[in-house]
Amino acid sequence: MLKAGATCVGKTVMDEMAYSINGENIHYGTPTNPCAADRIPGGSSSGSAVAVGAKLVDFSLGTDTGGSVRVPASHCGIFGFRPSHGIVSISGVIPMAQSFDTVGWFARDPVILKRVGKVLLKLQDDNPVRFNRLIIAEDCFKLSSIPSERLTEVLISSIEKLHGSQKIDYASLGKYVEDNVPSLKYFSNNGTQNQEDIIPSLVALSSARHLLQRYEFKNNHGEWVLSVKPDLGPEIAERVWKALHTTDEKIDICYSLKIELRAALNALLGDSSILAMPTVPDPPPKLQVEPTTRDTLNARAFSLLSVVGVSGFCQVSIPLGTHDGLPIAVSLLANHGLDGFLLNFVESIDTTLKRQ
């Protein structure tokens, strides 16, 4: 980015070891959410999102392993882009969990978002893929605590104006994943089948992602943690402790599941369709929420975030203003390697979105 003409303003606060989506840091404090000062900014790339949301910088970089660009982008009312896994070099970045690590970025408008993408993705001059259809993941929007029409109507209206209503389809993503990813059965919890506030197959997907993340984190940092015994915040310390006690049971299945999910979503989207879903199911929680409530909210978030985490597809979080005074967002997903197509699409619908 510096070679392309950017100016480095500074470094930003983040969650310890990038092991949270909350954005709080006991050593340096919590960056103030510019949209709601009494709410968490989201993490782990909290300072990066706040710097953009507070108009201190035009764009910023962050890492996204489990949701660490997408969540703070949603909570701070800005654009956040997680590229296809393995597309942007992570040379020189300390690994968290290599199967999921990406370098993403934030911006307040899609023009800057795309300019950054052209540099990091090494994109040639625009050669947009022909847009075929937008698939609305109906079950994921029903999971949201924000009225689904508040999230989908503006998007649907924009697509209809630009491309026509025949370009919009609807799907139950949870059912599709359940039917097309056989290895999920090893992570399913039958006790969740009848709960209305979750999508069982996506919860199973999240369980597999968490297991593989903990396993890779342990291999990367276990020896250092045990020898240095760093002073970590209580929530981070608990996650690190769980990671250090992870075994290799089911790890091979996790790797198989990644391949199966990518193939299934490739069949669904091909090279010209886009999937729409909420970035996270809930608005940003209040600061210092008690741990059990935080765990419940995080679990709901990870069930949606894990779709791209496990598949390696690209995803952009798009701000849609506020609901009840709090920022809300919708996410668009595209096939692995179609990052330029997704960035072009976001830029093309932005003016129409703003008019809604």
Coordinates of C-alpha atoms in Angstrom, one line a residue:
M1 CA 0.0 0.0 0.0
L2 CA 2.9 2.4 0.8
K3 CA 4.4 1.7 -2.7
A4 CA 1.1 2.5 -4.2
G5 CA 1.0 6.0 -2.6
A6 CA -0.7 5.4 0.8
T7 CA 0.6 7.1 3.9
C8 CA 1.0 5.2 7.2
V9 CA -0.6 7.1 10.1
G10 CA 0.1 4.5 12.8
K11 CA -0.8 1.2 14.4
T12 CA -4.1 0.4 16.1
V13 CA -5.3 -1.5 19.1
M14 CA -6.6 -5.0 18.7
D15 CA -7.7 -8.0 20.8
E16 CA -4.8 -9.9 22.3
M17 CA -3.4 -12.5 19.9
A18 CA -6.4 -11.7 17.6
Y19 CA -8.4 -14.2 19.7
S20 CA -11.8 -12.4 19.9
I21 CA -14.5 -10.6 17.9
N22 CA -15.2 -8.1 20.7
G23 CA -12.4 -5.5 20.4
E24 CA -11.6 -5.1 24.0
N25 CA -8.0 -5.1 25.3
I26 CA -7.2 -5.0 29.0
H27 CA -3.7 -3.6 28.4
Y28 CA -4.6 -0.7 26.1
G29 CA -8.4 -0.2 26.6
T30 CA -11.2 -0.5 24.1
P31 CA -11.4 1.8 21.1
T32 CA -14.6 3.8 21.2
N33 CA -17.2 2.7 18.7
P34 CA -17.9 5.9 16.7
C35 CA -21.5 4.9 16.1
A36 CA -22.4 4.0 19.7
A37 CA -19.9 4.8 22.4
D38 CA -21.6 2.5 24.9
R39 CA -21.2 -0.5 22.6
I40 CA -18.2 -2.7 21.7
P41 CA -16.5 -1.8 18.4
G42 CA -16.1 -5.5 17.5
G43 CA -12.7 -7.2 17.0
S44 CA -10.1 -8.3 16.7
S45 CA -9.3 -5.5 14.4
S46 CA -11.1 -3.0 16.6
G47 CA -8.8 0.0 16.3
S48 CA -8.5 -0.3 12.5
A49 CA -12.3 -0.2 12.2
V50 CA -12.7 2.7 14.6
A51 CA -10.0 4.7 12.9
V52 CA -12.0 4.5 9.6
G53 CA -15.4 4.9 11.3
A54 CA -14.2 8.0 13.2
K55 CA -12.8 9.5 9.9
L56 CA -9.2 9.5 11.2
V57 CA -8.0 7.7 8.1
D58 CA -9.4 6.8 4.6
F59 CA -8.8 3.1 5.0
S60 CA -7.1 0.7 7.3
L61 CA -5.9 -2.9 7.3
G62 CA -6.9 -5.7 9.6
T63 CA -6.8 -9.5 9.9
D64 CA -9.8 -11.8 9.6
T65 CA -9.5 -15.3 10.8
G66 CA -12.9 -15.9 12.4
G67 CA -14.6 -12.6 11.6
S68 CA -12.1 -10.0 12.8
V69 CA -12.7 -7.6 9.9
R70 CA -16.4 -8.3 9.1
V71 CA -17.6 -7.9 12.7
P72 CA -16.0 -4.6 13.5
A73 CA -17.0 -3.3 10.1
S74 CA -20.6 -4.1 10.9
H75 CA -20.5 -2.7 14.4
C76 CA -18.8 0.5 13.3
G77 CA -21.0 1.2 10.3
I78 CA -18.3 0.9 7.6
F79 CA -17.3 -1.4 4.7
G80 CA -15.1 -4.4 5.6
F81 CA -13.7 -6.8 3.0
R82 CA -12.4 -10.3 3.8
P83 CA -10.6 -11.6 0.6
S84 CA -10.6 -15.1 -0.7
H85 CA -8.4 -17.3 1.5
G86 CA -4.8 -17.4 0.2
I87 CA -5.3 -14.5 -2.3
V88 CA -3.6 -11.7 -0.4
S89 CA -0.1 -12.6 0.8
I90 CA 0.2 -13.0 4.6
S91 CA 4.0 -13.1 4.4
G92 CA 5.3 -11.4 7.6
V93 CA 2.0 -11.7 9.4
I94 CA 2.2 -13.8 12.6
P95 CA -0.1 -16.8 12.0
M96 CA -3.2 -17.3 14.2
A97 CA -4.7 -20.3 12.3
Q98 CA -3.4 -20.7 8.8
S99 CA -6.5 -22.5 7.5
F100 CA -8.5 -19.3 8.0
D101 CA -6.1 -16.4 8.3
T102 CA -6.6 -13.5 5.8
V103 CA -5.6 -9.8 5.6
G104 CA -8.6 -7.6 5.0
W105 CA -9.4 -3.9 4.9
F106 CA -11.9 -1.2 5.9
A107 CA -13.2 1.9 4.1
R108 CA -16.1 4.3 4.4
D109 CA -17.0 4.0 0.7
P110 CA -16.8 1.3 -2.0
V111 CA -14.5 3.4 -4.2
I112 CA -11.7 3.5 -1.7
L113 CA -12.5 -0.1 -0.8
K114 CA -11.9 -1.1 -4.4
R115 CA -8.8 1.0 -4.8
V116 CA -7.2 -0.8 -1.8
G117 CA -8.4 -4.1 -3.3
K118 CA -6.8 -3.4 -6.7
V119 CA -3.4 -3.0 -4.9
L120 CA -3.6 -5.9 -2.5
L121 CA -5.3 -8.3 -4.9
K122 CA -3.0 -7.2 -7.8
L123 CA -6.1 -6.7 -10.0
Q124 CA -5.7 -5.7 -13.6
D125 CA -8.0 -3.1 -15.2
D126 CA -11.7 -3.8 -14.7
N127 CA -12.9 -6.9 -16.5
P128 CA -16.1 -7.5 -14.5
V129 CA -17.7 -10.9 -14.6
R130 CA -21.3 -10.8 -15.8
F131 CA -23.6 -10.7 -12.8
N132 CA -26.2 -13.6 -13.0
R133 CA -28.2 -13.6 -9.8
L134 CA -28.4 -12.6 -6.1
I135 CA -29.4 -15.4 -3.8
I136 CA -31.0 -14.3 -0.5
A137 CA -30.2 -16.7 2.4
E138 CA -33.7 -16.5 3.9
D139 CA -33.0 -18.6 6.9
C140 CA -30.0 -16.5 7.9
F141 CA -32.0 -13.3 7.7
K142 CA -34.7 -14.9 9.9
L143 CA -32.0 -15.7 12.4
S144 CA -31.3 -12.0 12.8
S145 CA -32.7 -10.0 15.8
I146 CA -33.1 -7.1 13.3
P147 CA -36.3 -7.3 11.2
S148 CA -35.3 -9.2 8.0
E149 CA -37.1 -6.7 5.7
R150 CA -35.0 -3.9 7.2
L151 CA -31.9 -5.7 6.0
T152 CA -33.2 -7.2 2.7
E153 CA -35.6 -4.7 1.2
V154 CA -33.1 -2.0 0.3
L155 CA -30.8 -4.6 -1.3
I156 CA -33.6 -6.3 -3.2
S157 CA -34.9 -3.0 -4.4
S158 CA -31.5 -1.9 -5.7
I159 CA -31.0 -5.2 -7.6
E160 CA -34.5 -4.9 -9.1
K161 CA -33.8 -1.4 -10.3
L162 CA -30.4 -2.3 -11.8
H163 CA -30.9 -5.8 -13.1
G164 CA -34.6 -6.7 -12.8
S165 CA -36.5 -8.9 -10.3
Q166 CA -35.7 -12.1 -12.3
K167 CA -32.1 -11.8 -11.0
I168 CA -33.2 -12.5 -7.4
D169 CA -33.5 -16.0 -5.9
Y170 CA -34.1 -17.3 -2.4
A171 CA -32.6 -20.2 -0.6
S172 CA -32.3 -21.9 2.8
L173 CA -28.5 -21.9 3.2
G174 CA -28.6 -24.2 6.3
K175 CA -30.6 -26.9 4.5
Y176 CA -28.4 -26.6 1.4
V177 CA -25.2 -27.0 3.5
E178 CA -26.8 -29.9 5.5
D179 CA -27.6 -31.7 2.3
N180 CA -24.3 -31.2 0.5
V181 CA -21.6 -31.3 3.2
P182 CA -21.6 -34.9 4.5
S183 CA -18.7 -34.5 7.0
L184 CA -20.9 -32.1 9.0
K185 CA -22.6 -35.0 10.7
Y186 CA -19.5 -35.5 12.8
F187 CA -20.1 -32.1 14.4
S188 CA -23.8 -32.0 14.7
N189 CA -25.5 -31.8 18.1
N190 CA -28.9 -33.4 18.0
G191 CA -30.0 -31.3 20.9
T192 CA -29.9 -28.2 18.7
Q193 CA -32.2 -29.5 16.0
N194 CA -35.4 -28.0 17.4
Q195 CA -34.1 -24.7 18.6
E196 CA -35.6 -21.8 16.7
D197 CA -32.8 -19.2 17.3
I198 CA -30.1 -21.2 15.6
I199 CA -29.5 -23.0 12.2
P200 CA -28.2 -26.5 13.3
S201 CA -26.0 -27.1 10.2
L202 CA -24.3 -23.7 10.5
V203 CA -23.7 -24.3 14.2
A204 CA -22.0 -27.6 13.3
L205 CA -19.9 -25.8 10.7
S206 CA -18.9 -23.3 13.4
S207 CA -18.0 -26.1 15.8
A208 CA -15.7 -27.6 13.1
R209 CA -14.1 -24.2 12.4
H210 CA -13.5 -23.6 16.1
L211 CA -11.8 -27.0 16.6
L212 CA -9.4 -26.5 13.7
Q213 CA -8.7 -22.9 14.7
R214 CA -7.8 -24.1 18.3
Y215 CA -5.7 -26.9 16.9
E216 CA -3.6 -24.7 14.6
F217 CA -3.3 -21.9 17.3
K218 CA -1.9 -24.5 19.7
N219 CA 0.7 -25.7 17.1
N220 CA 1.6 -22.1 16.3
H221 CA 1.8 -20.6 19.9
G222 CA 1.4 -23.3 22.5
E223 CA 5.1 -23.6 23.3
W224 CA 5.4 -19.8 23.6
V225 CA 2.4 -19.5 25.8
L226 CA 3.6 -22.3 28.2
S227 CA 7.1 -20.9 28.4
V228 CA 6.4 -17.1 28.6
K229 CA 3.0 -17.4 30.5
P230 CA 1.8 -14.0 29.1
D231 CA -0.6 -11.8 31.1
L232 CA -3.8 -12.2 29.1
G233 CA -7.3 -10.9 29.8
P234 CA -9.7 -13.5 31.3
E235 CA -11.7 -14.2 28.2
I236 CA -8.6 -14.5 26.0
A237 CA -6.9 -16.7 28.6
E238 CA -9.8 -19.1 28.7
R239 CA -9.8 -19.4 24.9
V240 CA -6.0 -20.0 24.9
W241 CA -6.3 -22.6 27.6
K242 CA -9.0 -24.5 25.6
A243 CA -6.7 -24.3 22.5
L244 CA -3.7 -25.7 24.4
H245 CA -5.8 -28.8 25.5
T246 CA -7.0 -29.5 21.9
T247 CA -6.2 -32.9 20.5
D248 CA -6.0 -34.0 16.9
E249 CA -9.3 -35.9 17.1
K250 CA -11.5 -35.1 14.1
I251 CA -8.9 -32.7 12.6
D252 CA -8.7 -34.7 9.4
I253 CA -12.5 -34.4 9.1
C254 CA -12.2 -30.6 9.5
Y255 CA -9.9 -30.5 6.5
S256 CA -12.3 -32.7 4.5
L257 CA -15.2 -30.5 5.5
K258 CA -13.4 -27.4 4.1
I259 CA -13.1 -29.1 0.7
E260 CA -16.7 -30.3 0.8
L261 CA -18.1 -26.9 1.7
R262 CA -16.1 -25.1 -1.0
A263 CA -17.4 -27.5 -3.6
A264 CA -21.0 -27.2 -2.4
L265 CA -20.9 -23.4 -2.5
N266 CA -19.1 -23.4 -5.8
A267 CA -22.0 -25.4 -7.2
L268 CA -24.5 -22.9 -5.7
L269 CA -22.8 -19.7 -6.8
G270 CA -20.6 -20.6 -9.8
D271 CA -18.7 -17.7 -11.2
S272 CA -21.5 -15.1 -11.5
S273 CA -23.8 -15.4 -8.5
I274 CA -23.7 -13.6 -5.2
L275 CA -25.1 -14.8 -1.8
A276 CA -26.6 -12.3 0.6
M277 CA -26.8 -12.8 4.4
P278 CA -26.5 -10.7 7.6
T279 CA -22.9 -10.0 8.6
V280 CA -23.9 -10.8 12.2
P281 CA -27.3 -11.6 13.6
D282 CA -27.3 -8.9 16.3
P283 CA -26.4 -5.2 16.7
P284 CA -23.2 -4.4 18.7
P285 CA -23.5 -5.6 22.3
K286 CA -23.0 -3.2 25.2
L287 CA -19.6 -2.8 26.8
Q288 CA -19.0 -5.2 29.7
V289 CA -21.8 -7.5 28.9
E290 CA -21.7 -10.5 31.3
P291 CA -19.8 -13.5 29.8
T292 CA -22.7 -15.9 29.3
T293 CA -24.7 -13.4 27.3
R294 CA -21.5 -12.5 25.3
D295 CA -20.9 -16.2 24.6
T296 CA -24.5 -16.7 23.3
L297 CA -24.2 -13.6 21.0
N298 CA -20.8 -14.8 19.8
A299 CA -22.0 -18.3 19.0
R300 CA -24.9 -16.8 17.0
A301 CA -22.4 -14.6 15.1
F302 CA -19.9 -17.4 14.4
S303 CA -22.7 -19.6 12.8
L304 CA -22.9 -17.0 10.0
L305 CA -19.2 -16.0 9.9
S306 CA -18.1 -19.6 9.5
V307 CA -19.7 -20.0 6.1
V308 CA -16.9 -17.9 4.5
G309 CA -14.3 -18.9 7.1
V310 CA -14.5 -22.6 6.2
S311 CA -15.2 -22.2 2.5
G312 CA -12.5 -19.6 1.9
F313 CA -14.8 -17.5 -0.3
C314 CA -14.6 -13.7 -0.3
Q315 CA -17.1 -11.6 1.7
V316 CA -17.9 -7.9 2.0
S317 CA -19.8 -6.3 4.9
I318 CA -21.9 -3.3 3.6
P319 CA -23.3 -0.7 6.1
L320 CA -27.1 -0.1 5.9
G321 CA -27.4 2.8 8.3
T322 CA -29.0 2.2 11.7
H323 CA -31.9 0.4 13.3
D324 CA -33.0 1.7 16.7
G325 CA -30.0 3.9 16.7
L326 CA -27.4 1.1 16.2
P327 CA -25.5 0.3 13.0
I328 CA -26.6 -2.6 10.9
A329 CA -25.0 -4.3 7.9
V330 CA -25.6 -6.9 5.2
S331 CA -22.9 -9.2 3.7
L332 CA -22.4 -10.3 0.1
L333 CA -20.4 -13.5 -0.7
A334 CA -18.8 -14.6 -3.9
N335 CA -16.8 -17.6 -5.1
H336 CA -13.2 -18.1 -4.2
G337 CA -11.0 -15.8 -6.4
L338 CA -13.8 -13.6 -7.6
D339 CA -12.8 -10.7 -5.3
G340 CA -12.6 -8.2 -8.1
F341 CA -16.0 -9.2 -9.3
L342 CA -17.4 -8.7 -5.8
L343 CA -15.7 -5.3 -5.3
N344 CA -17.0 -4.1 -8.7
F345 CA -20.5 -5.3 -7.8
V346 CA -20.5 -3.4 -4.5
E347 CA -19.4 -0.2 -6.2
S348 CA -22.1 -0.6 -8.9
I349 CA -25.0 -0.9 -6.5
D350 CA -23.8 1.8 -4.0
T351 CA -25.5 4.8 -5.5
T352 CA -28.8 2.9 -5.8
L353 CA -28.5 1.6 -2.3
K354 CA -28.0 5.1 -0.9
R355 CA -31.1 6.3 -2.6
Q356 CA -33.3 3.7 -0.9

